[in-house]
PDB file of C-alpha atoms in Angstrom:
ATOM      1  CA  ALA A   1      85.854  71.726 111.708  1.00 70.00           C
ATOM      2  CA  GLN A   2      86.216  75.118 109.631  1.00 81.00           C
ATOM      3  CA  THR A   3      83.939  75.563 106.591  1.00 92.00           C
ATOM      4  CA  VAL A   4      83.800  78.151 103.880  1.00 96.00           C
ATOM      5  CA  THR A   5      80.547  78.977 102.030  1.00 97.00           C
ATOM      6  CA  GLN A   6      80.299  80.892  98.768  1.00 97.00           C
ATOM      7  CA  SER A   7      76.495  81.244  98.047  1.00 96.00           C
ATOM      8  CA  GLN A   8      76.880  82.421  94.505  1.00 97.00           C
ATOM      9  CA  PRO A   9      77.692  79.485  92.119  1.00 96.00           C
ATOM     10  CA  GLU A  10      77.708  81.880  89.081  1.00 97.00           C
ATOM     11  CA  MET A  11      77.914  85.674  88.631  1.00 97.00           C
ATOM     12  CA  SER A  12      78.339  87.895  85.693  1.00 97.00           C
ATOM     13  CA  VAL A  13      79.479  91.387  85.114  1.00 98.00           C
ATOM     14  CA  GLN A  14      79.593  94.029  82.349  1.00 98.00           C
ATOM     15  CA  GLU A  15      83.281  94.995  81.354  1.00 97.00           C
ATOM     16  CA  ALA A  16      84.316  98.071  83.424  1.00 97.00           C
ATOM     17  CA  GLU A  17      81.743  97.558  85.814  1.00 98.00           C
ATOM     18  CA  THR A  18      82.095  96.538  89.578  1.00 98.00           C
ATOM     19  CA  VAL A  19      81.229  92.993  90.897  1.00 98.00           C
ATOM     20  CA  THR A  20      81.304  91.666  94.590  1.00 98.00           C
ATOM     21  CA  LEU A  21      81.653  87.950  95.382  1.00 98.00           C
ATOM     22  CA  SER A  22      80.567  86.843  98.692  1.00 98.00           C
ATOM     23  CA  CYS A  23      82.086  84.477 101.072  1.00 98.00           C
ATOM     24  CA  THR A  24      81.194  83.314 104.580  1.00 97.00           C
ATOM     25  CA  TYR A  25      83.130  80.945 106.918  1.00 96.00           C
ATOM     26  CA  ASP A  26      82.764  79.362 110.239  1.00 95.00           C
ATOM     27  CA  THR A  27      85.392  79.137 112.826  1.00 91.00           C
ATOM     28  CA  SER A  28      86.026  79.310 116.619  1.00 90.00           C
ATOM     29  CA  GLU A  29      89.572  80.691 116.226  1.00 89.00           C
ATOM     30  CA  SER A  30      90.552  84.579 116.565  1.00 88.00           C
ATOM     31  CA  ASP A  31      93.733  84.317 114.527  1.00 90.00           C
ATOM     32  CA  TYR A  32      93.793  83.211 110.838  1.00 93.00           C
ATOM     33  CA  TYR A  33      94.156  84.061 107.250  1.00 94.00           C
ATOM     34  CA  LEU A  34      91.564  84.462 104.595  1.00 96.00           C
ATOM     35  CA  PHE A  35      92.372  84.367 100.782  1.00 97.00           C
ATOM     36  CA  TRP A  36      90.654  84.876  97.448  1.00 98.00           C
ATOM     37  CA  TYR A  37      92.156  82.607  94.641  1.00 97.00           C
ATOM     38  CA  LYS A  38      91.296  82.797  90.944  1.00 97.00           C
ATOM     39  CA  GLN A  39      91.340  79.665  88.815  1.00 96.00           C
ATOM     40  CA  PRO A  40      91.116  80.577  85.030  1.00 93.00           C
ATOM     41  CA  PRO A  41      90.681  77.868  82.335  1.00 87.00           C
ATOM     42  CA  SER A  42      94.435  77.155  82.453  1.00 81.00           C
ATOM     43  CA  ARG A  43      93.605  75.529  85.849  1.00 84.00           C
ATOM     44  CA  GLN A  44      96.554  77.191  87.863  1.00 88.00           C
ATOM     45  CA  MET A  45      95.368  78.654  91.102  1.00 92.00           C
ATOM     46  CA  ILE A  46      96.503  82.317  91.401  1.00 94.00           C
ATOM     47  CA  LEU A  47      96.405  84.265  94.618  1.00 94.00           C
ATOM     48  CA  VAL A  48      94.307  87.449  94.336  1.00 96.00           C
ATOM     49  CA  ILE A  49      94.342  88.869  97.827  1.00 96.00           C
ATOM     50  CA  ARG A  50      95.123  87.806 101.494  1.00 95.00           C
ATOM     51  CA  GLN A  51      93.738  89.197 104.619  1.00 96.00           C
ATOM     52  CA  GLU A  52      95.154  88.625 108.065  1.00 93.00           C
ATOM     53  CA  ALA A  53      92.356  88.351 110.737  1.00 93.00           C
ATOM     54  CA  TYR A  54      94.221  90.570 113.234  1.00 91.00           C
ATOM     55  CA  LYS A  55      94.249  93.413 110.929  1.00 90.00           C
ATOM     56  CA  GLN A  56      91.302  95.714 110.812  1.00 85.00           C
ATOM     57  CA  GLN A  57      92.227  97.526 107.429  1.00 92.00           C
ATOM     58  CA  ASN A  58      90.777  95.828 104.360  1.00 95.00           C
ATOM     59  CA  ALA A  59      93.375  94.398 102.061  1.00 94.00           C
ATOM     60  CA  THR A  60      93.479  95.848  98.400  1.00 94.00           C
ATOM     61  CA  GLU A  61      95.613  94.929  95.406  1.00 94.00           C
ATOM     62  CA  ASN A  62      95.035  97.203  92.661  1.00 95.00           C
ATOM     63  CA  ARG A  63      91.364  96.681  91.346  1.00 97.00           C
ATOM     64  CA  PHE A  64      90.840  94.019  94.056  1.00 97.00           C
ATOM     65  CA  SER A  65      89.558  94.886  97.303  1.00 97.00           C
ATOM     66  CA  VAL A  66      87.940  92.957 100.316  1.00 97.00           C
ATOM     67  CA  ASN A  67      85.318  93.671 102.917  1.00 97.00           C
ATOM     68  CA  PHE A  68      86.301  91.847 105.958  1.00 96.00           C
ATOM     69  CA  GLN A  69      83.863  91.629 108.640  1.00 96.00           C
ATOM     70  CA  LYS A  70      85.300  89.529 111.390  1.00 94.00           C
ATOM     71  CA  ALA A  71      82.235  89.378 113.769  1.00 94.00           C
ATOM     72  CA  ALA A  72      79.923  88.375 110.906  1.00 95.00           C
ATOM     73  CA  LYS A  73      82.467  85.982 109.680  1.00 96.00           C
ATOM     74  CA  SER A  74      82.355  87.486 106.230  1.00 97.00           C
ATOM     75  CA  PHE A  75      84.922  88.081 103.402  1.00 97.00           C
ATOM     76  CA  SER A  76      83.681  89.410 100.343  1.00 98.00           C
ATOM     77  CA  LEU A  77      85.757  90.320  97.287  1.00 98.00           C
ATOM     78  CA  LYS A  78      85.229  93.597  95.118  1.00 98.00           C
ATOM     79  CA  ILE A  79      86.450  93.693  91.584  1.00 98.00           C
ATOM     80  CA  SER A  80      86.364  97.218  90.124  1.00 98.00           C
ATOM     81  CA  ASP A  81      86.721  98.036  86.428  1.00 98.00           C
ATOM     82  CA  SER A  82      86.217  94.476  85.561  1.00 98.00           C
ATOM     83  CA  GLN A  83      88.238  93.161  82.662  1.00 97.00           C
ATOM     84  CA  LEU A  84      87.589  90.424  80.175  1.00 96.00           C
ATOM     85  CA  GLY A  85      90.791  88.541  81.768  1.00 95.00           C
ATOM     86  CA  ASP A  86      89.040  88.458  85.190  1.00 97.00           C
ATOM     87  CA  ALA A  87      86.701  85.798  83.864  1.00 97.00           C
ATOM     88  CA  ALA A  88      87.558  82.598  85.900  1.00 97.00           C
ATOM     89  CA  MET A  89      86.566  80.569  88.997  1.00 97.00           C
ATOM     90  CA  TYR A  90      87.237  82.405  92.272  1.00 98.00           C
ATOM     91  CA  PHE A  91      87.699  80.508  95.396  1.00 98.00           C
ATOM     92  CA  CYS A  92      87.579  81.826  98.886  1.00 98.00           C
ATOM     93  CA  ALA A  93      89.885  79.924 101.391  1.00 96.00           C
ATOM     94  CA  TYR A  94      90.502  79.927 105.178  1.00 95.00           C
ATOM     95  CA  ARG A  95      93.523  78.912 106.862  1.00 92.00           C
ATOM     96  CA  ASN A  96      94.272  78.763 110.681  1.00 85.00           C
ATOM     97  CA  TYR A  97      97.752  79.232 111.785  1.00 76.00           C
ATOM     98  CA  GLY A  98      99.788  75.944 111.322  1.00 73.00           C
ATOM     99  CA  GLN A  99      96.732  74.185 109.663  1.00 78.00           C
ATOM    100  CA  ASN A 100      95.839  73.433 106.186  1.00 84.00           C
ATOM    101  CA  PHE A 101      93.802  75.500 103.800  1.00 91.00           C
ATOM    102  CA  VAL A 102      90.060  74.993 103.444  1.00 94.00           C
ATOM    103  CA  PHE A 103      88.413  76.195 100.368  1.00 96.00           C
ATOM    104  CA  GLY A 104      84.916  77.096  99.335  1.00 96.00           C
ATOM    105  CA  PRO A 105      82.977  75.647  96.352  1.00 96.00           C
ATOM    106  CA  GLY A 106      83.810  78.550  94.096  1.00 97.00           C
ATOM    107  CA  THR A 107      81.995  81.230  92.033  1.00 98.00           C
ATOM    108  CA  ARG A 108      82.236  81.184  88.340  1.00 97.00           C
ATOM    109  CA  LEU A 109      82.542  84.841  87.157  1.00 98.00           C
ATOM    110  CA  SER A 110      81.829  85.756  83.550  1.00 97.00           C
ATOM    111  CA  VAL A 111      82.677  89.177  82.126  1.00 97.00           C
ATOM    112  CA  LEU A 112      80.521  90.329  79.435  1.00 96.00           C
ATOM    113  CA  PRO A 113      81.980  92.659  76.828  1.00 94.00           C
TER     114      PRO A 113
ATOM    115  CA  ASP B   1     112.708  81.480  88.112  1.00 63.00           C
ATOM    116  CA  ALA B   2     110.542  78.322  87.440  1.00 74.00           C
ATOM    117  CA  GLY B   3     107.455  78.177  89.321  1.00 92.00           C
ATOM    118  CA  VAL B   4     105.759  75.076  90.411  1.00 96.00           C
ATOM    119  CA  THR B   5     105.715  72.298  87.855  1.00 96.00           C
ATOM    120  CA  GLN B   6     103.725  69.107  87.729  1.00 97.00           C
ATOM    121  CA  SER B   7     103.794  66.083  85.587  1.00 97.00           C
ATOM    122  CA  PRO B   8     102.153  64.602  83.670  1.00 97.00           C
ATOM    123  CA  THR B   9      99.453  67.018  82.539  1.00 96.00           C
ATOM    124  CA  HIS B  10      96.845  64.345  82.013  1.00 96.00           C
ATOM    125  CA  LEU B  11      96.714  60.682  82.859  1.00 96.00           C
ATOM    126  CA  ILE B  12      93.992  57.963  82.135  1.00 98.00           C
ATOM    127  CA  LYS B  13      93.976  54.948  84.509  1.00 98.00           C
ATOM    128  CA  THR B  14      91.777  51.871  85.035  1.00 98.00           C
ATOM    129  CA  ARG B  15      90.014  51.194  88.245  1.00 98.00           C
ATOM    130  CA  GLY B  16      92.244  49.227  90.609  1.00 98.00           C
ATOM    131  CA  GLN B  17      95.625  50.544  88.881  1.00 98.00           C
ATOM    132  CA  GLN B  18      98.197  52.726  90.688  1.00 98.00           C
ATOM    133  CA  VAL B  19      99.303  55.973  89.733  1.00 98.00           C
ATOM    134  CA  THR B  20     102.141  58.340  90.682  1.00 98.00           C
ATOM    135  CA  LEU B  21     102.067  62.282  90.082  1.00 98.00           C
ATOM    136  CA  ARG B  22     105.025  64.372  90.466  1.00 98.00           C
ATOM    137  CA  CYS B  23     105.692  67.946  91.764  1.00 98.00           C
ATOM    138  CA  SER B  24     108.602  70.233  91.610  1.00 98.00           C
ATOM    139  CA  PRO B  25     108.295  73.183  93.981  1.00 97.00           C
ATOM    140  CA  LYS B  26     109.078  76.796  93.325  1.00 95.00           C
ATOM    141  CA  SER B  27     112.774  77.635  93.445  1.00 94.00           C
ATOM    142  CA  GLY B  28     113.646  78.098  97.232  1.00 92.00           C
ATOM    143  CA  HIS B  29     110.496  76.462  98.620  1.00 95.00           C
ATOM    144  CA  ASP B  30     110.828  73.481 101.047  1.00 95.00           C
ATOM    145  CA  THR B  31     107.299  72.611 101.712  1.00 95.00           C
ATOM    146  CA  VAL B  32     104.884  70.784  99.353  1.00 96.00           C
ATOM    147  CA  SER B  33     101.134  70.334  99.755  1.00 96.00           C
ATOM    148  CA  TRP B  34      98.772  68.341  97.659  1.00 97.00           C
ATOM    149  CA  TYR B  35      95.161  68.892  96.959  1.00 97.00           C
ATOM    150  CA  GLN B  36      92.347  66.986  95.159  1.00 98.00           C
ATOM    151  CA  GLN B  37      89.861  69.107  93.098  1.00 97.00           C
ATOM    152  CA  ALA B  38      86.840  67.261  91.990  1.00 95.00           C
ATOM    153  CA  LEU B  39      84.943  68.709  89.031  1.00 92.00           C
ATOM    154  CA  GLY B  40      83.176  71.817  89.878  1.00 89.00           C
ATOM    155  CA  GLN B  41      84.295  71.910  93.441  1.00 93.00           C
ATOM    156  CA  GLY B  42      87.014  73.714  95.564  1.00 94.00           C
ATOM    157  CA  PRO B  43      90.298  72.038  96.248  1.00 96.00           C
ATOM    158  CA  GLN B  44      90.473  69.277  99.218  1.00 96.00           C
ATOM    159  CA  PHE B  45      93.791  69.194 101.297  1.00 95.00           C
ATOM    160  CA  ILE B  46      95.302  65.659 101.006  1.00 97.00           C
ATOM    161  CA  PHE B  47      98.635  66.078 102.772  1.00 96.00           C
ATOM    162  CA  GLN B  48     101.635  68.318 103.481  1.00 95.00           C
ATOM    163  CA  TYR B  49     105.387  67.426 103.265  1.00 96.00           C
ATOM    164  CA  TYR B  50     108.318  69.134 104.879  1.00 94.00           C
ATOM    165  CA  GLU B  51     111.714  67.785 105.499  1.00 93.00           C
ATOM    166  CA  GLU B  52     110.688  64.538 103.698  1.00 94.00           C
ATOM    167  CA  GLU B  53     108.110  63.799 106.398  1.00 95.00           C
ATOM    168  CA  GLU B  54     104.177  64.007 106.185  1.00 94.00           C
ATOM    169  CA  ARG B  55     103.399  66.737 108.480  1.00 92.00           C
ATOM    170  CA  GLN B  56      99.687  67.274 108.145  1.00 91.00           C
ATOM    171  CA  ARG B  57      96.962  64.878 106.542  1.00 93.00           C
ATOM    172  CA  GLY B  58      93.569  65.786 105.407  1.00 92.00           C
ATOM    173  CA  ASN B  59      90.624  63.188 105.366  1.00 93.00           C
ATOM    174  CA  PHE B  60      91.932  60.913 102.693  1.00 96.00           C
ATOM    175  CA  PRO B  61      92.164  57.173 102.973  1.00 97.00           C
ATOM    176  CA  ASP B  62      95.618  55.434 103.307  1.00 96.00           C
ATOM    177  CA  ARG B  63      95.457  54.668  99.448  1.00 97.00           C
ATOM    178  CA  PHE B  64      96.743  58.118  99.157  1.00 98.00           C
ATOM    179  CA  SER B  65     100.466  58.305 100.039  1.00 97.00           C
ATOM    180  CA  GLY B  66     103.281  60.538  99.275  1.00 97.00           C
ATOM    181  CA  HIS B  67     106.950  61.214  99.363  1.00 97.00           C
ATOM    182  CA  GLN B  68     109.226  64.170  99.438  1.00 97.00           C
ATOM    183  CA  PHE B  69     112.920  64.027  98.090  1.00 97.00           C
ATOM    184  CA  PRO B  70     115.942  65.618  99.394  1.00 96.00           C
ATOM    185  CA  ASN B  71     115.709  68.276  96.587  1.00 95.00           C
ATOM    186  CA  TYR B  72     112.166  69.031  98.026  1.00 96.00           C
ATOM    187  CA  SER B  73     110.204  67.576  94.874  1.00 97.00           C
ATOM    188  CA  SER B  74     107.426  65.422  95.818  1.00 98.00           C
ATOM    189  CA  GLU B  75     105.397  62.499  94.714  1.00 98.00           C
ATOM    190  CA  LEU B  76     101.549  61.604  95.157  1.00 98.00           C
ATOM    191  CA  ASN B  77     100.922  57.710  94.915  1.00 98.00           C
ATOM    192  CA  VAL B  78      97.143  56.570  94.786  1.00 98.00           C
ATOM    193  CA  ASN B  79      96.657  52.836  94.971  1.00 97.00           C
ATOM    194  CA  ALA B  80      93.647  50.860  94.154  1.00 98.00           C
ATOM    195  CA  LEU B  81      92.221  53.633  92.041  1.00 98.00           C
ATOM    196  CA  LEU B  82      88.436  54.110  92.185  1.00 98.00           C
ATOM    197  CA  LEU B  83      86.213  55.958  89.760  1.00 97.00           C
ATOM    198  CA  GLY B  84      85.807  58.645  92.339  1.00 97.00           C
ATOM    199  CA  ASP B  85      89.685  59.303  92.338  1.00 98.00           C
ATOM    200  CA  SER B  86      89.037  61.149  89.097  1.00 98.00           C
ATOM    201  CA  ALA B  87      89.843  64.718  89.625  1.00 98.00           C
ATOM    202  CA  LEU B  88      92.519  67.441  89.135  1.00 97.00           C
ATOM    203  CA  TYR B  89      95.359  67.034  91.492  1.00 98.00           C
ATOM    204  CA  LEU B  90      97.075  70.326  92.493  1.00 97.00           C
ATOM    205  CA  CYS B  91     100.568  70.645  94.093  1.00 97.00           C
ATOM    206  CA  ALA B  92     101.409  73.848  95.967  1.00 96.00           C
ATOM    207  CA  SER B  93     104.758  74.949  97.366  1.00 96.00           C
ATOM    208  CA  SER B  94     105.885  77.344 100.064  1.00 93.00           C
ATOM    209  CA  TYR B  95     108.573  78.246 102.547  1.00 92.00           C
ATOM    210  CA  ARG B  96     108.007  76.485 105.864  1.00 86.00           C
ATOM    211  CA  ASP B  97     107.927  79.546 107.980  1.00 85.00           C
ATOM    212  CA  ARG B  98     105.519  81.356 105.530  1.00 85.00           C
ATOM    213  CA  ASP B  99     103.253  78.425 104.400  1.00 81.00           C
ATOM    214  CA  TYR B 100     100.255  80.817 104.120  1.00 84.00           C
ATOM    215  CA  GLU B 101     101.910  82.001 101.008  1.00 88.00           C
ATOM    216  CA  GLN B 102     101.157  78.819  98.615  1.00 91.00           C
ATOM    217  CA  TYR B 103     102.101  78.879  94.934  1.00 93.00           C
ATOM    218  CA  PHE B 104     100.108  76.364  92.979  1.00 94.00           C
ATOM    219  CA  GLY B 105     101.148  74.315  89.973  1.00 95.00           C
ATOM    220  CA  PRO B 106      98.764  73.760  86.853  1.00 94.00           C
ATOM    221  CA  GLY B 107      97.844  70.364  88.263  1.00 96.00           C
ATOM    222  CA  THR B 108      97.395  66.942  86.663  1.00 97.00           C
ATOM    223  CA  ARG B 109      94.074  65.858  85.401  1.00 97.00           C
ATOM    224  CA  LEU B 110      93.513  62.282  86.342  1.00 98.00           C
ATOM    225  CA  THR B 111      90.781  60.216  84.748  1.00 98.00           C
ATOM    226  CA  VAL B 112      89.976  56.725  86.114  1.00 98.00           C
ATOM    227  CA  THR B 113      87.842  54.515  83.787  1.00 97.00           C
TER     228      THR B 113
END
């Protein structure tokens, strides 16, 4: 079974600084999707960024970018120019084609003014 | 364009009771997935509905059942509630042929006493 691990239960970053959240996963598949979701106190899960495993180029969305290392099964999220609104729980998720999502345990990010 | 909506927002039930949670998908979406998120953990997949049938199921007992209506809305039913069923229940919708793009609702917080 696929598993997703996030080794950092909590992280903090100074406003305007950069922070990297770690994620590793275990799979025997070669084609799959990886995601980072943000869950603010409002509880609604919001998609931050998506990476397709067959694409070598790392995905970017404005201040958010990933470092996808397929061989190492690593998928980290970098948040640049951190803002107070970035404070939330961040979940890494894996999805194989035609299968359901598998989420990691989450990392709580605090942004310090 | 309304996003995914869920009702009720909060619910308190007693052990042994039954509960029904409701979800309306984002406009145009035909697939609904349900997740259970225990406090401090990542969401866990319960099941997915498409064309009014359960298509995939996670590792949850038969006490958890669901339904999808012709208008694509969905219900999650839990029978014989246990204290351990206390959690945030999230609904996510998607297009069937793009079900890697899931949009989440705000969730229903269920407390079992």
